[in-house]
Amino acid sequence: LTFKDVQNYFSEIDSVINVNGTDPDGRIATIKLYDNEVLIGEETTSEFTIVNMPVGMHSISALITDNDGAEAVSSILDFEVKPAFTVPGSIKVEEFRTGNSVVINESDDVDGGFNIVATYGSTDYPIDVSEAGFYQFTFRVPDASASKIIKVLINGGEVATVDVGNTGSDEDWYDVVADISLSEGIQILGFDFDGRITLHKVDIIKSTTGIDSDLYGKISVYPNPSSNEFYIHTQKPVSNIVVCD
């Protein structure tokens, strides 16, 4: 029994266990699988996978029987499947599913808790989006006088680039906001950090930017903030849009 990927924990869409039984002088007749000592399945093939285990603590083992009736017990895989972060909601950035070049430290922000400090690293998180649409991401970051880029990914594909730097220095901590389109359902939200970047938390709410009326509909601007170009999205057709700076 082996994991397909090494992770801090698994979500309902990414727990993949490879099962491989061998018999040097015959063939595998059956493999019985147990979770917390409860039989959950039986296979007659020597290789297969277990996927998408439910939320909870798991202890997977296998009882293997060959064509002569000889039996052997596998090693045990203990792991946890956690529920995805609910969107709208908050992401505790220290609770990453996988992370590279990332450390966790205590935060001096007003609500305490923890930060992550990524040095050209990455993190990802399972999220469960209640409905498709544009969402406002609020990145809580310390003051910075230079550009600091976070690439936002969904299921491995880049969907936005956010500059969380150039905040000024009047405050110790700042909120940097960006509007990002999300699909409905469970998916993997990833952050790639271009440089040494500290992040305290990410709050995600449904976007309400612009005019909210039956006549004009809702307006979303993305990416927000933007360094050069941006897009304006309306839920309903409009006759004209006036942009002021």
JSON list of N, CA and C in Angstrom, two decimals, residues 8 12 28 47 53 56 62 64 103 165 169 190 216 239 245:
[
{"chain": "A", "resi": 8, "resn": "ASN", "atom": "N", "xyz": [0.28, 16.67, 3.51]},
{"chain": "A", "resi": 8, "resn": "ASN", "atom": "CA", "xyz": [0.02, 16.81, 4.94]},
{"chain": "A", "resi": 8, "resn": "ASN", "atom": "C", "xyz": [-1.31, 16.15, 5.31]},
{"chain": "A", "resi": 12, "resn": "GLU", "atom": "N", "xyz": [-11.45, 15.20, -0.14]},
{"chain": "A", "resi": 12, "resn": "GLU", "atom": "CA", "xyz": [-12.35, 14.19, -0.69]},
{"chain": "A", "resi": 12, "resn": "GLU", "atom": "C", "xyz": [-12.11, 13.90, -2.17]},
{"chain": "A", "resi": 28, "resn": "ILE", "atom": "N", "xyz": [-1.93, -13.88, -7.29]},
{"chain": "A", "resi": 28, "resn": "ILE", "atom": "CA", "xyz": [-2.80, -13.35, -6.25]},
{"chain": "A", "resi": 28, "resn": "ILE", "atom": "C", "xyz": [-4.24, -13.76, -6.54]},
{"chain": "A", "resi": 47, "resn": "GLU", "atom": "N", "xyz": [-3.28, -5.44, -8.83]},
{"chain": "A", "resi": 47, "resn": "GLU", "atom": "CA", "xyz": [-2.98, -4.01, -8.78]},
{"chain": "A", "resi": 47, "resn": "GLU", "atom": "C", "xyz": [-4.25, -3.20, -9.01]},
{"chain": "A", "resi": 53, "resn": "MET", "atom": "N", "xyz": [-11.56, 8.96, -0.64]},
{"chain": "A", "resi": 53, "resn": "MET", "atom": "CA", "xyz": [-12.06, 8.47, 0.64]},
{"chain": "A", "resi": 53, "resn": "MET", "atom": "C", "xyz": [-12.87, 9.56, 1.33]},
{"chain": "A", "resi": 56, "resn": "GLY", "atom": "N", "xyz": [-12.53, 12.05, 7.43]},
{"chain": "A", "resi": 56, "resn": "GLY", "atom": "CA", "xyz": [-12.33, 11.33, 8.68]},
{"chain": "A", "resi": 56, "resn": "GLY", "atom": "C", "xyz": [-10.93, 10.74, 8.76]},
{"chain": "A", "resi": 62, "resn": "ALA", "atom": "N", "xyz": [-4.52, -4.43, 4.12]},
{"chain": "A", "resi": 62, "resn": "ALA", "atom": "CA", "xyz": [-4.98, -5.41, 3.13]},
{"chain": "A", "resi": 62, "resn": "ALA", "atom": "C", "xyz": [-4.61, -6.82, 3.58]},
{"chain": "A", "resi": 64, "resn": "ILE", "atom": "N", "xyz": [-4.01, -10.35, 1.87]},
{"chain": "A", "resi": 64, "resn": "ILE", "atom": "CA", "xyz": [-3.74, -10.88, 0.53]},
{"chain": "A", "resi": 64, "resn": "ILE", "atom": "C", "xyz": [-3.72, -12.41, 0.59]},
{"chain": "A", "resi": 103, "resn": "VAL", "atom": "N", "xyz": [7.53, 28.26, 5.61]},
{"chain": "A", "resi": 103, "resn": "VAL", "atom": "CA", "xyz": [7.62, 28.09, 7.06]},
{"chain": "A", "resi": 103, "resn": "VAL", "atom": "C", "xyz": [6.42, 28.77, 7.70]},
{"chain": "A", "resi": 165, "resn": "GLY", "atom": "N", "xyz": [2.35, 43.56, -2.93]},
{"chain": "A", "resi": 165, "resn": "GLY", "atom": "CA", "xyz": [3.34, 44.52, -2.46]},
{"chain": "A", "resi": 165, "resn": "GLY", "atom": "C", "xyz": [2.91, 45.95, -2.73]},
{"chain": "A", "resi": 169, "resn": "SER", "atom": "N", "xyz": [3.57, 52.27, 3.91]},
{"chain": "A", "resi": 169, "resn": "SER", "atom": "CA", "xyz": [4.11, 51.90, 5.22]},
{"chain": "A", "resi": 169, "resn": "SER", "atom": "C", "xyz": [3.39, 52.58, 6.37]},
{"chain": "A", "resi": 190, "resn": "GLY", "atom": "N", "xyz": [-4.45, 26.98, -5.34]},
{"chain": "A", "resi": 190, "resn": "GLY", "atom": "CA", "xyz": [-3.01, 27.03, -5.14]},
{"chain": "A", "resi": 190, "resn": "GLY", "atom": "C", "xyz": [-2.47, 28.44, -5.18]},
{"chain": "A", "resi": 216, "resn": "TYR", "atom": "N", "xyz": [-28.84, 47.52, -14.23]},
{"chain": "A", "resi": 216, "resn": "TYR", "atom": "CA", "xyz": [-27.46, 47.40, -14.66]},
{"chain": "A", "resi": 216, "resn": "TYR", "atom": "C", "xyz": [-26.80, 46.09, -14.26]},
{"chain": "A", "resi": 239, "resn": "SER", "atom": "N", "xyz": [-25.57, 49.66, -21.57]},
{"chain": "A", "resi": 239, "resn": "SER", "atom": "CA", "xyz": [-25.41, 50.51, -22.74]},
{"chain": "A", "resi": 239, "resn": "SER", "atom": "C", "xyz": [-24.05, 51.19, -22.77]},
{"chain": "A", "resi": 245, "resn": "ASP", "atom": "N", "xyz": [-10.51, 57.78, -13.18]},
{"chain": "A", "resi": 245, "resn": "ASP", "atom": "CA", "xyz": [-9.30, 57.60, -12.37]},
{"chain": "A", "resi": 245, "resn": "ASP", "atom": "C", "xyz": [-9.01, 58.93, -11.68]}
]
